[in-house]
PDB file of C-alpha atoms and ligand atoms in Angstrom:
ATOM      1  CA  UNK A  84      29.215  20.878   8.250  1.00  0.00           C
ATOM      2  CA  UNK A  85      33.041  20.789   9.396  1.00  0.00           C
ATOM      3  CA  UNK A  86      34.809  22.776  11.745  1.00  0.00           C
ATOM      4  CA  UNK A  87      37.851  23.990  12.160  1.00  0.00           C
ATOM      5  CA  UNK A  88      40.695  25.237  14.796  1.00  0.00           C
ATOM      6  CA  UNK A  89      42.546  28.127  14.378  1.00  0.00           C
ATOM      7  CA  UNK A  90      45.608  27.469  17.015  1.00  0.00           C
ATOM      8  CA  UNK A  91      45.882  23.880  17.964  1.00  0.00           C
ATOM      9  CA  UNK A  92      47.178  24.033  21.579  1.00  0.00           C
ATOM     10  CA  UNK A  93      45.422  23.471  25.101  1.00  0.00           C
ATOM     11  CA  UNK A  94      41.959  24.017  24.511  1.00  0.00           C
ATOM     12  CA  UNK A  95      41.564  23.538  21.033  1.00  0.00           C
ATOM     13  CA  UNK A  96      43.156  20.128  21.708  1.00  0.00           C
ATOM     14  CA  UNK A  97      40.851  20.147  24.997  1.00  0.00           C
ATOM     15  CA  UNK A  98      37.529  20.989  23.384  1.00  0.00           C
ATOM     16  CA  UNK A  99      38.410  18.408  20.314  1.00  0.00           C
ATOM     17  CA  UNK A 100      39.418  15.959  22.369  1.00  0.00           C
ATOM     18  CA  UNK A 101      36.167  16.041  24.058  1.00  0.00           C
ATOM     19  CA  UNK A 102      34.036  16.823  21.468  1.00  0.00           C
ATOM     20  CA  UNK A 103      35.354  13.246  19.655  1.00  0.00           C
ATOM     21  CA  UNK A 104      34.868  11.313  22.394  1.00  0.00           C
ATOM     22  CA  UNK A 105      31.031  11.966  22.508  1.00  0.00           C
ATOM     23  CA  UNK A 106      30.975  11.548  19.155  1.00  0.00           C
ATOM     24  CA  UNK A 107      31.168  14.328  17.377  1.00  0.00           C
ATOM     25  CA  UNK A 108      32.482  12.889  13.427  1.00  0.00           C
ATOM     26  CA  UNK A 109      36.442  13.202  13.255  1.00  0.00           C
ATOM     27  CA  UNK A 110      35.710  13.969   9.302  1.00  0.00           C
ATOM     28  CA  UNK A 111      34.679  17.522  10.418  1.00  0.00           C
ATOM     29  CA  UNK A 112      36.818  18.711  12.174  1.00  0.00           C
ATOM     30  CA  UNK A 113      40.688  19.780  10.693  1.00  0.00           C
ATOM     31  CA  UNK A 114      43.164  21.739  12.290  1.00  0.00           C
ATOM     32  CA  UNK A 115      45.694  24.712  12.053  1.00  0.00           C
ATOM     33  CA  UNK A 116      48.553  26.096  13.757  1.00  0.00           C
ATOM     34  CA  UNK A 117      51.689  28.339  13.611  1.00  0.00           C
ATOM     35  CA  UNK A 118      53.903  24.599  14.142  1.00  0.00           C
ATOM     36  CA  UNK A 119      51.982  22.920  11.415  1.00  0.00           C
ATOM     37  CA  UNK A 120      53.510  19.872  12.938  1.00  0.00           C
ATOM     38  CA  UNK A 121      51.141  20.390  16.153  1.00  0.00           C
ATOM     39  CA  UNK A 122      48.220  20.611  13.767  1.00  0.00           C
ATOM     40  CA  UNK A 123      49.386  17.277  11.726  1.00  0.00           C
ATOM     41  CA  UNK A 124      50.068  15.625  14.985  1.00  0.00           C
ATOM     42  CA  UNK A 125      46.729  15.633  16.544  1.00  0.00           C
ATOM     43  CA  UNK A 126      44.795  15.593  12.997  1.00  0.00           C
ATOM     44  CA  UNK A 127      46.764  12.360  13.183  1.00  0.00           C
ATOM     45  CA  UNK A 128      45.806  11.205  17.085  1.00  0.00           C
ATOM     46  CA  UNK A 129      41.842  11.826  15.873  1.00  0.00           C
ATOM     47  CA  UNK A 130      41.623  11.499  12.415  1.00  0.00           C
ATOM     48  CA  UNK A 131      40.604  14.073  11.886  1.00  0.00           C
ATOM     49  CA  UNK A 132      42.584  16.378   8.930  1.00  0.00           C
ATOM     50  CA  UNK A 133      45.363  19.322   9.073  1.00  0.00           C
ATOM     51  CA  UNK A 134      45.144  22.752   6.763  1.00  0.00           C
ATOM     52  CA  UNK A 135      48.760  23.488   5.317  1.00  0.00           C
ATOM     53  CA  UNK A 136      46.868  27.792   6.242  1.00  0.00           C
ATOM     54  CA  UNK A 137      44.855  29.593   8.370  1.00  0.00           C
ATOM     55  CA  UNK A 138      43.313  30.512   4.776  1.00  0.00           C
ATOM     56  CA  UNK A 139      43.324  27.091   3.802  1.00  0.00           C
ATOM     57  CA  UNK A 140      41.251  26.184   6.746  1.00  0.00           C
ATOM     58  CA  UNK A 141      39.298  29.111   6.675  1.00  0.00           C
ATOM     59  CA  UNK A 142      38.258  27.826   3.019  1.00  0.00           C
ATOM     60  CA  UNK A 143      37.441  25.269   3.661  1.00  0.00           C
ATOM     61  CA  UNK A 144      35.026  25.287   7.261  1.00  0.00           C
ATOM     62  CA  UNK A 145      31.501  26.824   8.149  1.00  0.00           C
ATOM     63  CA  UNK A 146      32.657  27.430  11.052  1.00  0.00           C
ATOM     64  CA  UNK A 147      36.241  28.721  11.891  1.00  0.00           C
ATOM     65  CA  UNK A 148      37.549  28.565  16.053  1.00  0.00           C
ATOM     66  CA  UNK A 149      40.013  31.377  16.179  1.00  0.00           C
ATOM     67  CA  UNK A 150      41.594  28.976  18.907  1.00  0.00           C
ATOM     68  CA  UNK A 151      45.202  31.757  19.784  1.00  0.00           C
ATOM     69  CA  UNK A 152      46.063  33.694  22.409  1.00  0.00           C
ATOM     70  CA  UNK A 153      44.292  36.756  22.442  1.00  0.00           C
ATOM     71  CA  UNK A 154      47.349  38.981  21.403  1.00  0.00           C
ATOM     72  CA  UNK A 155      47.284  36.593  18.781  1.00  0.00           C
ATOM     73  CA  UNK A 156      44.494  37.293  17.294  1.00  0.00           C
ATOM     74  CA  UNK A 157      44.263  39.916  15.567  1.00  0.00           C
ATOM     75  CA  UNK A 158      46.831  38.586  12.981  1.00  0.00           C
ATOM     76  CA  UNK A 159      44.734  35.385  12.355  1.00  0.00           C
ATOM     77  CA  UNK A 160      41.790  38.098  11.729  1.00  0.00           C
ATOM     78  CA  UNK A 161      43.932  39.764   8.697  1.00  0.00           C
ATOM     79  CA  UNK A 162      45.084  36.641   7.146  1.00  0.00           C
ATOM     80  CA  UNK A 163      41.402  34.776   6.528  1.00  0.00           C
ATOM     81  CA  UNK A 164      39.555  38.388   6.607  1.00  0.00           C
ATOM     82  CA  UNK A 165      40.361  38.623   2.337  1.00  0.00           C
ATOM     83  CA  UNK A 166      38.119  34.842   2.346  1.00  0.00           C
ATOM     84  CA  UNK A 167      35.874  35.255   5.269  1.00  0.00           C
ATOM     85  CA  UNK A 168      34.151  38.901   5.182  1.00  0.00           C
ATOM     86  CA  UNK A 169      31.031  38.584   2.221  1.00  0.00           C
ATOM     87  CA  UNK A 170      30.666  35.265   2.885  1.00  0.00           C
ATOM     88  CA  UNK A 171      27.167  34.996   6.270  1.00  0.00           C
ATOM     89  CA  UNK A 172      27.922  30.711   5.863  1.00  0.00           C
ATOM     90  CA  UNK A 173      30.823  31.215   7.446  1.00  0.00           C
ATOM     91  CA  UNK A 174      30.675  31.557  11.045  1.00  0.00           C
ATOM     92  CA  UNK A 175      34.188  32.816  13.264  1.00  0.00           C
ATOM     93  CA  UNK A 176      34.506  31.305  16.728  1.00  0.00           C
ATOM     94  CA  UNK A 177      36.315  33.009  19.293  1.00  0.00           C
ATOM     95  CA  UNK A 178      38.107  31.807  23.029  1.00  0.00           C
ATOM     96  CA  UNK A 179      39.725  34.632  23.219  1.00  0.00           C
ATOM     97  CA  UNK A 180      39.346  35.929  27.113  1.00  0.00           C
ATOM     98  CA  UNK A 181      39.519  39.665  26.926  1.00  0.00           C
ATOM     99  CA  UNK A 182      38.475  40.628  23.785  1.00  0.00           C
ATOM    100  CA  UNK A 183      34.753  41.283  23.429  1.00  0.00           C
ATOM    101  CA  UNK A 184      32.353  40.802  20.537  1.00  0.00           C
ATOM    102  CA  UNK A 185      33.215  44.605  18.406  1.00  0.00           C
ATOM    103  CA  UNK A 186      36.782  44.360  18.774  1.00  0.00           C
ATOM    104  CA  UNK A 187      36.894  41.551  16.300  1.00  0.00           C
ATOM    105  CA  UNK A 188      33.932  42.357  14.937  1.00  0.00           C
ATOM    106  CA  UNK A 189      36.600  45.751  14.140  1.00  0.00           C
ATOM    107  CA  UNK A 190      39.170  43.575  13.173  1.00  0.00           C
ATOM    108  CA  UNK A 191      37.072  42.122  10.404  1.00  0.00           C
ATOM    109  CA  UNK A 192      36.338  45.709   9.268  1.00  0.00           C
ATOM    110  CA  UNK A 193      33.194  44.115   8.384  1.00  0.00           C
ATOM    111  CA  UNK A 194      29.875  43.024  10.477  1.00  0.00           C
ATOM    112  CA  UNK A 195      30.128  38.768   9.893  1.00  0.00           C
ATOM    113  CA  UNK A 196      27.979  36.342  11.900  1.00  0.00           C
ATOM    114  CA  UNK A 197      30.839  35.846  15.418  1.00  0.00           C
ATOM    115  CA  UNK A 198      30.102  33.583  18.182  1.00  0.00           C
ATOM    116  CA  UNK A 199      32.359  34.521  21.303  1.00  0.00           C
ATOM    117  CA  UNK A 200      32.735  30.961  24.239  1.00  0.00           C
ATOM    118  CA  UNK A 201      34.216  30.703  27.358  1.00  0.00           C
ATOM    119  CA  UNK A 202      34.942  27.257  27.433  1.00  0.00           C
ATOM    120  CA  UNK A 203      37.062  25.525  30.168  1.00  0.00           C
ATOM    121  CA  UNK A 204      40.049  22.786  30.018  1.00  0.00           C
ATOM    122  CA  UNK A 205      37.651  20.159  31.851  1.00  0.00           C
ATOM    123  CA  UNK A 206      36.588  19.966  28.033  1.00  0.00           C
ATOM    124  CA  UNK A 207      39.373  17.478  28.171  1.00  0.00           C
ATOM    125  CA  UNK A 208      36.829  15.262  30.022  1.00  0.00           C
ATOM    126  CA  UNK A 209      33.239  16.518  28.696  1.00  0.00           C
ATOM    127  CA  UNK A 210      33.519  18.509  31.636  1.00  0.00           C
ATOM    128  CA  UNK A 211      33.541  21.996  30.710  1.00  0.00           C
ATOM    129  CA  UNK A 212      31.095  25.106  31.365  1.00  0.00           C
ATOM    130  CA  UNK A 213      30.813  26.994  29.054  1.00  0.00           C
ATOM    131  CA  UNK A 214      29.128  30.406  28.131  1.00  0.00           C
ATOM    132  CA  UNK A 215      28.109  31.501  24.524  1.00  0.00           C
ATOM    133  CA  UNK A 216      27.186  34.618  23.448  1.00  0.00           C
ATOM    134  CA  UNK A 217      26.472  35.972  19.689  1.00  0.00           C
ATOM    135  CA  UNK A 218      26.873  38.744  17.154  1.00  0.00           C
ATOM    136  CA  UNK A 219      24.715  38.130  13.858  1.00  0.00           C
ATOM    137  CA  UNK A 220      25.106  34.334  13.790  1.00  0.00           C
ATOM    138  CA  UNK A 221      22.626  33.057  12.387  1.00  0.00           C
ATOM    139  CA  UNK A 222      19.874  30.886  15.011  1.00  0.00           C
ATOM    140  CA  UNK A 223      21.240  27.890  13.228  1.00  0.00           C
ATOM    141  CA  UNK A 224      24.859  28.887  12.824  1.00  0.00           C
ATOM    142  CA  UNK A 225      25.121  29.143  16.731  1.00  0.00           C
ATOM    143  CA  UNK A 226      22.555  26.104  17.082  1.00  0.00           C
ATOM    144  CA  UNK A 227      25.498  24.473  15.805  1.00  0.00           C
ATOM    145  CA  UNK A 228      28.320  26.540  18.091  1.00  0.00           C
ATOM    146  CA  UNK A 229      26.244  25.539  21.230  1.00  0.00           C
ATOM    147  CA  UNK A 230      25.752  21.730  19.824  1.00  0.00           C
ATOM    148  CA  UNK A 231      29.714  21.623  20.353  1.00  0.00           C
ATOM    149  CA  UNK A 232      30.297  23.206  23.392  1.00  0.00           C
ATOM    150  CA  UNK A 233      27.115  21.041  24.311  1.00  0.00           C
ATOM    151  CA  UNK A 234      29.228  17.829  23.804  1.00  0.00           C
ATOM    152  CA  UNK A 235      32.726  18.473  25.901  1.00  0.00           C
ATOM    153  CA  UNK A 236      30.083  19.231  29.300  1.00  0.00           C
ATOM    154  CA  UNK A 237      27.518  22.384  30.664  1.00  0.00           C
ATOM    155  CA  UNK A 238      27.055  25.402  27.909  1.00  0.00           C
ATOM    156  CA  UNK A 239      24.874  28.502  29.267  1.00  0.00           C
ATOM    157  CA  UNK A 240      24.486  32.240  27.032  1.00  0.00           C
ATOM    158  CA  UNK A 241      25.051  34.701  29.149  1.00  0.00           C
ATOM    159  CA  UNK A 242      25.142  38.766  27.808  1.00  0.00           C
ATOM    160  CA  UNK A 243      28.339  39.370  26.940  1.00  0.00           C
ATOM    161  CA  UNK A 244      28.437  42.494  29.746  1.00  0.00           C
ATOM    162  CA  UNK A 245      28.982  38.896  32.732  1.00  0.00           C
ATOM    163  CA  UNK A 246      31.950  37.742  30.465  1.00  0.00           C
ATOM    164  CA  UNK A 247      34.571  38.455  32.532  1.00  0.00           C
ATOM    165  CA  UNK A 248      32.704  37.247  36.258  1.00  0.00           C
ATOM    166  CA  UNK A 249      32.142  33.545  34.049  1.00  0.00           C
ATOM    167  CA  UNK A 250      35.606  33.864  32.931  1.00  0.00           C
ATOM    168  CA  UNK A 251      37.161  34.141  36.437  1.00  0.00           C
ATOM    169  CA  UNK A 252      34.197  31.564  37.911  1.00  0.00           C
ATOM    170  CA  UNK A 253      34.411  28.843  35.304  1.00  0.00           C
ATOM    171  CA  UNK A 254      38.196  29.250  33.245  1.00  0.00           C
ATOM    172  CA  UNK A 255      40.210  30.159  35.639  1.00  0.00           C
ATOM    173  CA  UNK A 256      38.865  28.434  38.379  1.00  0.00           C
ATOM    174  CA  UNK A 257      40.021  25.591  37.349  1.00  0.00           C
ATOM    175  CA  UNK A 258      43.509  26.977  37.732  1.00  0.00           C
ATOM    176  CA  UNK A 259      43.016  27.992  41.192  1.00  0.00           C
ATOM    177  CA  UNK A 260      40.812  24.217  41.877  1.00  0.00           C
ATOM    178  CA  UNK A 261      43.794  22.167  41.625  1.00  0.00           C
ATOM    179  CA  UNK A 262      46.131  24.850  43.390  1.00  0.00           C
ATOM    180  CA  UNK A 263      43.469  24.184  46.139  1.00  0.00           C
ATOM    181  CA  UNK A 264      43.923  19.911  45.658  1.00  0.00           C
ATOM    182  CA  UNK A 265      47.952  20.616  45.114  1.00  0.00           C
ATOM    183  CA  UNK A 266      47.649  22.027  48.776  1.00  0.00           C
ATOM    184  CA  UNK A 267      45.929  19.866  50.679  1.00  0.00           C
ATOM    185  CA  UNK A 268      48.135  17.149  48.770  1.00  0.00           C
ATOM    186  CA  UNK A 269      51.126  19.087  50.658  1.00  0.00           C
ATOM    187  CA  UNK A 270      48.960  18.718  53.909  1.00  0.00           C
ATOM    188  CA  UNK A 271      48.689  15.080  53.740  1.00  0.00           C
ATOM    189  CA  UNK A 272      51.785  14.746  52.684  1.00  0.00           C
ATOM    190  CA  UNK A 273      52.956  16.778  56.815  1.00  0.00           C
ATOM    191  CA  UNK A 274      50.322  13.438  57.659  1.00  0.00           C
ATOM    192  CA  UNK A 275      52.573  11.214  57.134  1.00  0.00           C
ATOM    193  CA  UNK A 276      50.051  10.796  53.304  1.00  0.00           C
ATOM    194  CA  UNK A 277      52.012   9.823  49.988  1.00  0.00           C
ATOM    195  CA  UNK A 278      51.615  13.074  47.689  1.00  0.00           C
ATOM    196  CA  UNK A 279      50.246  10.709  45.116  1.00  0.00           C
ATOM    197  CA  UNK A 280      47.720   9.466  47.743  1.00  0.00           C
ATOM    198  CA  UNK A 281      46.706  12.337  49.136  1.00  0.00           C
ATOM    199  CA  UNK A 282      45.694  14.786  45.026  1.00  0.00           C
ATOM    200  CA  UNK A 283      43.829  11.110  44.761  1.00  0.00           C
ATOM    201  CA  UNK A 284      41.329  11.978  47.752  1.00  0.00           C
ATOM    202  CA  UNK A 285      41.725  15.669  47.460  1.00  0.00           C
ATOM    203  CA  UNK A 286      40.900  15.406  43.680  1.00  0.00           C
ATOM    204  CA  UNK A 287      37.548  12.758  44.387  1.00  0.00           C
ATOM    205  CA  UNK A 288      36.665  15.115  47.688  1.00  0.00           C
ATOM    206  CA  UNK A 289      36.403  17.399  45.088  1.00  0.00           C
ATOM    207  CA  UNK A 290      34.671  15.982  42.536  1.00  0.00           C
ATOM    208  CA  UNK A 291      32.049  14.159  44.743  1.00  0.00           C
ATOM    209  CA  UNK A 292      30.882  17.609  46.459  1.00  0.00           C
ATOM    210  CA  UNK A 293      30.625  19.114  43.231  1.00  0.00           C
ATOM    211  CA  UNK A 294      28.438  15.978  41.567  1.00  0.00           C
ATOM    212  CA  UNK A 295      26.141  16.007  45.257  1.00  0.00           C
ATOM    213  CA  UNK A 296      25.950  20.259  45.042  1.00  0.00           C
ATOM    214  CA  UNK A 297      24.742  19.954  40.985  1.00  0.00           C
ATOM    215  CA  UNK A 298      22.248  17.317  41.849  1.00  0.00           C
ATOM    216  CA  UNK A 299      21.271  18.918  45.332  1.00  0.00           C
ATOM    217  CA  UNK A 300      20.904  22.449  43.304  1.00  0.00           C
ATOM    218  CA  UNK A 301      18.335  20.900  41.205  1.00  0.00           C
ATOM    219  CA  UNK A 302      16.059  20.744  45.543  1.00  0.00           C
ATOM    220  CA  UNK A 303      17.159  24.383  45.186  1.00  0.00           C
ATOM    221  CA  UNK A 304      19.898  23.385  48.447  1.00  0.00           C
ATOM    222  CA  UNK A 305      22.297  25.487  48.586  1.00  0.00           C
ATOM    223  CA  UNK A 306      25.600  25.231  49.134  1.00  0.00           C
ATOM    224  CA  UNK A 307      25.343  26.872  53.609  1.00  0.00           C
ATOM    225  CA  UNK A 308      23.295  23.391  53.410  1.00  0.00           C
ATOM    226  CA  UNK A 309      25.498  20.804  52.982  1.00  0.00           C
ATOM    227  CA  UNK A 310      27.872  22.825  54.850  1.00  0.00           C
ATOM    228  CA  UNK A 311      25.564  22.806  57.565  1.00  0.00           C
ATOM    229  CA  UNK A 312      25.182  19.290  56.950  1.00  0.00           C
ATOM    230  CA  UNK A 313      29.220  18.273  57.236  1.00  0.00           C
ATOM    231  CA  UNK A 314      30.172  19.987  60.190  1.00  0.00           C
ATOM    232  CA  UNK A 315      28.558  18.719  63.534  1.00  0.00           C
ATOM    233  CA  UNK A 316      28.352  20.538  66.790  1.00  0.00           C
ATOM    234  CA  UNK A 317      31.943  20.319  68.375  1.00  0.00           C
ATOM    235  CA  UNK A 318      33.412  18.970  65.768  1.00  0.00           C
ATOM    236  CA  UNK A 319      36.107  18.283  63.333  1.00  0.00           C
ATOM    237  CA  UNK A 320      34.586  19.857  60.162  1.00  0.00           C
ATOM    238  CA  UNK A 321      33.905  23.012  61.839  1.00  0.00           C
ATOM    239  CA  UNK A 322      37.253  23.678  63.730  1.00  0.00           C
ATOM    240  CA  UNK A 323      39.032  23.550  59.483  1.00  0.00           C
ATOM    241  CA  UNK A 324      37.003  25.708  59.185  1.00  0.00           C
ATOM    242  CA  UNK A 325      37.348  28.666  60.573  1.00  0.00           C
ATOM    243  CA  UNK A 326      41.228  27.491  60.453  1.00  0.00           C
ATOM    244  CA  UNK A 327      40.644  28.432  56.766  1.00  0.00           C
ATOM    245  CA  UNK A 328      38.432  31.456  57.064  1.00  0.00           C
ATOM    246  CA  UNK A 329      40.902  32.976  59.402  1.00  0.00           C
ATOM    247  CA  UNK A 330      43.049  32.180  56.993  1.00  0.00           C
ATOM    248  CA  UNK A 331      41.526  34.287  54.166  1.00  0.00           C
ATOM    249  CA  UNK A 332      40.076  31.487  52.379  1.00  0.00           C
ATOM    250  CA  UNK A 333      36.713  34.217  51.802  1.00  0.00           C
ATOM    251  CA  UNK A 334      38.433  37.132  50.901  1.00  0.00           C
ATOM    252  CA  UNK A 335      41.053  35.172  49.157  1.00  0.00           C
ATOM    253  CA  UNK A 336      39.086  33.927  46.458  1.00  0.00           C
ATOM    254  CA  UNK A 337      36.881  36.663  45.957  1.00  0.00           C
ATOM    255  CA  UNK A 338      39.771  38.875  45.910  1.00  0.00           C
ATOM    256  CA  UNK A 339      41.068  35.957  42.703  1.00  0.00           C
ATOM    257  CA  UNK A 340      37.610  36.998  41.306  1.00  0.00           C
ATOM    258  CA  UNK A 341      38.595  40.685  41.160  1.00  0.00           C
ATOM    259  CA  UNK A 342      41.729  40.091  39.945  1.00  0.00           C
ATOM    260  CA  UNK A 343      40.772  38.171  36.691  1.00  0.00           C
ATOM    261  CA  UNK A 344      38.076  39.984  36.531  1.00  0.00           C
ATOM    262  CA  UNK A 345      41.171  43.372  36.279  1.00  0.00           C
ATOM    263  CA  UNK A 346      43.499  41.317  34.131  1.00  0.00           C
ATOM    264  CA  UNK A 347      40.883  40.143  31.541  1.00  0.00           C
ATOM    265  CA  UNK A 348      40.176  44.410  30.853  1.00  0.00           C
ATOM    266  CA  UNK A 349      43.752  45.090  30.003  1.00  0.00           C
ATOM    267  CA  UNK A 350      43.830  41.240  27.955  1.00  0.00           C
ATOM    268  CA  UNK A 351      41.601  42.852  24.934  1.00  0.00           C
TER     269      UNK A 351
HETATM  270  N1  LIG B 688      44.129  27.581  28.568  1.00  0.00           N
HETATM  271  C1  LIG B 688      42.230  27.839  28.604  1.00  0.00           C
HETATM  272  O1  LIG B 688      42.453  26.494  30.260  1.00  0.00           O
HETATM  273  C2  LIG B 688      41.998  28.718  28.810  1.00  0.00           C
HETATM  274  C3  LIG B 688      41.614  29.055  27.061  1.00  0.00           C
HETATM  275  N2  LIG B 688      40.884  30.061  26.736  1.00  0.00           N
HETATM  276  C4  LIG B 688      41.334  31.325  25.917  1.00  0.00           C
HETATM  277  O2  LIG B 688      41.596  29.742  23.929  1.00  0.00           O
HETATM  278  C5  LIG B 688      42.647  30.758  23.686  1.00  0.00           C
HETATM  279  C6  LIG B 688      43.868  29.756  23.688  1.00  0.00           C
HETATM  280  O3  LIG B 688      44.056  29.249  24.917  1.00  0.00           O
HETATM  281  P1  LIG B 688      45.047  27.595  25.161  1.00  0.00           P
HETATM  282  O4  LIG B 688      44.635  26.986  23.956  1.00  0.00           O
HETATM  283  O5  LIG B 688      45.503  27.961  27.086  1.00  0.00           O
HETATM  284  O6  LIG B 688      47.253  28.867  24.098  1.00  0.00           O
HETATM  285  P2  LIG B 688      47.665  28.709  23.674  1.00  0.00           P
HETATM  286  O7  LIG B 688      48.956  28.928  24.332  1.00  0.00           O
HETATM  287  O8  LIG B 688      48.120  26.643  24.696  1.00  0.00           O
HETATM  288  O9  LIG B 688      47.385  27.426  22.478  1.00  0.00           O
HETATM  289  C7  LIG B 688      47.168  28.626  21.255  1.00  0.00           C
HETATM  290  C8  LIG B 688      48.044  27.716  20.051  1.00  0.00           C
HETATM  291  O10 LIG B 688      47.635  29.270  19.221  1.00  0.00           O
HETATM  292  C9  LIG B 688      49.094  28.487  18.287  1.00  0.00           C
HETATM  293  N3  LIG B 688      49.155  30.234  17.341  1.00  0.00           N
HETATM  294  C10 LIG B 688      49.459  30.952  17.855  1.00  0.00           C
HETATM  295  N4  LIG B 688      49.893  31.980  15.766  1.00  0.00           N
HETATM  296  C11 LIG B 688      48.920  31.186  15.194  1.00  0.00           C
HETATM  297  C12 LIG B 688      49.488  31.475  14.471  1.00  0.00           C
HETATM  298  N5  LIG B 688      48.926  32.788  14.342  1.00  0.00           N
HETATM  299  N6  LIG B 688      48.009  30.451  13.724  1.00  0.00           N
HETATM  300  C13 LIG B 688      47.910  30.207  13.251  1.00  0.00           C
HETATM  301  N7  LIG B 688      48.093  29.518  15.092  1.00  0.00           N
HETATM  302  C14 LIG B 688      48.604  29.932  15.889  1.00  0.00           C
HETATM  303  C15 LIG B 688      50.338  28.354  18.939  1.00  0.00           C
HETATM  304  O11 LIG B 688      51.280  28.005  18.397  1.00  0.00           O
HETATM  305  C16 LIG B 688      49.553  27.756  19.618  1.00  0.00           C
HETATM  306  O12 LIG B 688      50.046  26.276  19.826  1.00  0.00           O
HETATM  307  C17 LIG B 688      42.538  32.319  24.208  1.00  0.00           C
HETATM  308  O13 LIG B 688      43.002  33.381  23.176  1.00  0.00           O
HETATM  309  C18 LIG B 688      42.313  32.460  25.512  1.00  0.00           C
HETATM  310  O14 LIG B 688      42.792  33.113  25.721  1.00  0.00           O
HETATM  311  C19 LIG B 688      39.605  30.245  27.201  1.00  0.00           C
HETATM  312  C20 LIG B 688      39.053  29.683  28.126  1.00  0.00           C
HETATM  313  C21 LIG B 688      40.034  29.044  29.209  1.00  0.00           C
HETATM  314  O1  LIG B 689      45.050  33.057  31.909  1.00  0.00           O
HETATM  315  C1  LIG B 689      44.160  32.840  30.493  1.00  0.00           C
HETATM  316  O2  LIG B 689      43.475  34.781  30.098  1.00  0.00           O
HETATM  317  C2  LIG B 689      42.971  32.063  29.813  1.00  0.00           C
HETATM  318  C3  LIG B 689      41.833  32.716  29.376  1.00  0.00           C
HETATM  319  C4  LIG B 689      40.534  31.346  30.306  1.00  0.00           C
HETATM  320  C5  LIG B 689      41.512  30.120  31.387  1.00  0.00           C
HETATM  321  N1  LIG B 689      42.687  30.766  31.132  1.00  0.00           N
END
């Protein structure tokens, strides 16, 4: 089974590095990119292969992952559709935000096996939260794509209607979490910590809180119960929590999700 990545930017690099780190054989990976040296560099780094063109990659791969920006996807589909259409043994995977299975099918001009996937940048360290949904792909093809995505973190099969909200909560939110850590680091700096220490402290606290929540969730614990566990009566946490709410924390986060969903609806 050969897996090809068309486009070797942030996301393809994160998935490929994460997959190889968790045991996927690099010899099964092939890359192409508009700037060819970028594909060659990634191939050299991982011990994989670079293809001379997108069409050449499509001829070699059983799974063709479109890892270009949404605005560039149509041009890539135009290049590879003569190779892919009529070969149901080839499964195309789209990572693109805002591009539906129907839109992609229309661009191919035929009902090819398709899987839509929404990973996140934490794939690099094997901690992605990835959604998948499929059209016309066989169970074996979906399983092969899911196997790859399982190698870079958790996966979930969801109805395509939920992709925009999933994307906000899982794929955009890392940027928002980085912003939160950066804000905490500035607060640490204000109170005399070095920025570097403050980033480490805030990021480890965030990672620990997430790990605890995921572990306790198995027993049915919800975030509000964990909040109660941290907030002592008359203590420091409730003082900070109320100040954050007064500053609009919950409303700001819901607005961020709404804005992301709105932006997604204009990408396709
Ligand atoms: N960055 C992220 O955290 C996430 C990105 N995505 C999706 O993943 C896809 C890729 O995003 P990024 O990796 O962030 O973008 P990027 O801009 O880092 O990488 C895209 C790559 O595609 C290449 N490219 C452009 N046109 C090409 C063509 N015609 N043929 C071959 N290569 C071409 C570019 O040179 C670049 O290396 C997008 O569709 C995005 O919506 C999905 C989830 C998370
Ligand atoms: O900002 C974007 O559009 C992409 C999709 C999800 C994360 N990054």
